[in-house]
Short mmCIF file of C-alpha atoms in Angstrom, two decimals:
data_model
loop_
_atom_site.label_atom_id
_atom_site.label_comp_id
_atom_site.label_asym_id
_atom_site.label_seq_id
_atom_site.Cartn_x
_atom_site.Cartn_y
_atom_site.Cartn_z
CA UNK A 1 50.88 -6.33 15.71
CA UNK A 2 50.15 -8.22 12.40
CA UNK A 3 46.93 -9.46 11.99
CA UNK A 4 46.37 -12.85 10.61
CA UNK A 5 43.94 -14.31 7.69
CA UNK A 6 41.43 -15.06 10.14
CA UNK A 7 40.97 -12.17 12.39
CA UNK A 8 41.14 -10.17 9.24
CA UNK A 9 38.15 -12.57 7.76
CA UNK A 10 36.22 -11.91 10.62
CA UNK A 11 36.45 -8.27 10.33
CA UNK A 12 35.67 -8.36 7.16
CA UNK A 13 32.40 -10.30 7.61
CA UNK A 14 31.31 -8.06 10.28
CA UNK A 15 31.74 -4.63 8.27
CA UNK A 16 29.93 -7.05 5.57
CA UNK A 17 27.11 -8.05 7.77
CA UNK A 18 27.23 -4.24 9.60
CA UNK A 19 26.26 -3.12 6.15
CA UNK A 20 23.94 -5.92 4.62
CA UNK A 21 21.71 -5.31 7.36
CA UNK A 22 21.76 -1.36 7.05
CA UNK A 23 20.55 -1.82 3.56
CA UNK A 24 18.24 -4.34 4.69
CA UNK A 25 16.56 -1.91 6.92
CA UNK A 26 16.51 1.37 4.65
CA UNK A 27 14.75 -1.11 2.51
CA UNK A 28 12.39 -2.15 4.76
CA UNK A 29 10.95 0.84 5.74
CA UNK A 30 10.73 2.39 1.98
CA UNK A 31 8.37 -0.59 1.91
CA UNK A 32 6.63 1.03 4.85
CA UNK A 33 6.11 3.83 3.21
CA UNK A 34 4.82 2.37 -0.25
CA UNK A 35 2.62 0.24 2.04
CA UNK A 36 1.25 2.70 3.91
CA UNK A 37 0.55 5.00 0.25
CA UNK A 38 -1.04 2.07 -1.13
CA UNK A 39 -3.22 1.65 2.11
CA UNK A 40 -3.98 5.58 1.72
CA UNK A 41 -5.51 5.26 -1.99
CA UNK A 42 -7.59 1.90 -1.04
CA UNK A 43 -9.38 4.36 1.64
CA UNK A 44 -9.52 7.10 -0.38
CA UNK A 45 -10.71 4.96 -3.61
CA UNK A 46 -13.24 3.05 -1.49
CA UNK A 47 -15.19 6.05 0.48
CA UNK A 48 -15.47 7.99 -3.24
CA UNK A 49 -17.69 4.72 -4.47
CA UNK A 50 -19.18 4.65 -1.11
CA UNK A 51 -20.17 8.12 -1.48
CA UNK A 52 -21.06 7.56 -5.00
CA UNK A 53 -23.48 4.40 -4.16
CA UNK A 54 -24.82 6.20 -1.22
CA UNK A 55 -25.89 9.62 -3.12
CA UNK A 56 -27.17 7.21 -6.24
CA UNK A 57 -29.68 5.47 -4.15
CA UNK A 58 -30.90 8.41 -2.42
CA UNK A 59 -31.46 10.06 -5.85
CA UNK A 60 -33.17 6.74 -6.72
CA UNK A 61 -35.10 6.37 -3.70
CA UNK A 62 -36.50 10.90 -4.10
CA UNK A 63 -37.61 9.75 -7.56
CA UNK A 64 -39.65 6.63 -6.83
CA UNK A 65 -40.74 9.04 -3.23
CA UNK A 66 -41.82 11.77 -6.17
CA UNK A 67 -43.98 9.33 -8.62
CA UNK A 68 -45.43 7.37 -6.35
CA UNK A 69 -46.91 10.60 -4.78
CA UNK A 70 -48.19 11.68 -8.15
CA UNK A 71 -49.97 8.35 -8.68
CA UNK A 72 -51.66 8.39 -5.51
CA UNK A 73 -52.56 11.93 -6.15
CA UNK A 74 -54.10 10.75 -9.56
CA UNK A 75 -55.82 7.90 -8.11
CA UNK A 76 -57.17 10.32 -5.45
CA UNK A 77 -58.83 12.48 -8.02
CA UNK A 78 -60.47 10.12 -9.98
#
């Protein structure tokens, strides 16, 4: 059985296509991956300044707790 030009085409585009879209779905989910790394850091990056701003204003809001103690002890006394 000989095959002609076109049935040979159209196998041909099918093993092409069969491929293309193999590729096209490794590729897909390596950007999966890199999506869901990149989602990772964001998290990561934004509860460390979270943390940061959090433990800054309590430090801020001890200190002003400490000297306004002191100058109501002061006024106290005199």
């Amino acid at each position: 059985m000989t095959l002609t030009r076109q049935t040979k085409s159209k196998i041909m585009n099918k093993h092409f296509m069969t491929i293309f879209i193999s590729i096209a779905l490794m590729s897909q989910l390596s950007a999966c991956a890199e999506l869901k790394q990149t989602g990772k850091e964001i998290g990561h990056t934004t509860k460390k300044v979270t943390t940061a701003i959090g433990h800054g204003t309590r430090d801020t809001v001890k200190a002003i707790g400490h000297e306004t103690k002191e100058v109501i002890n002061e006024i106290k006394e005199d």
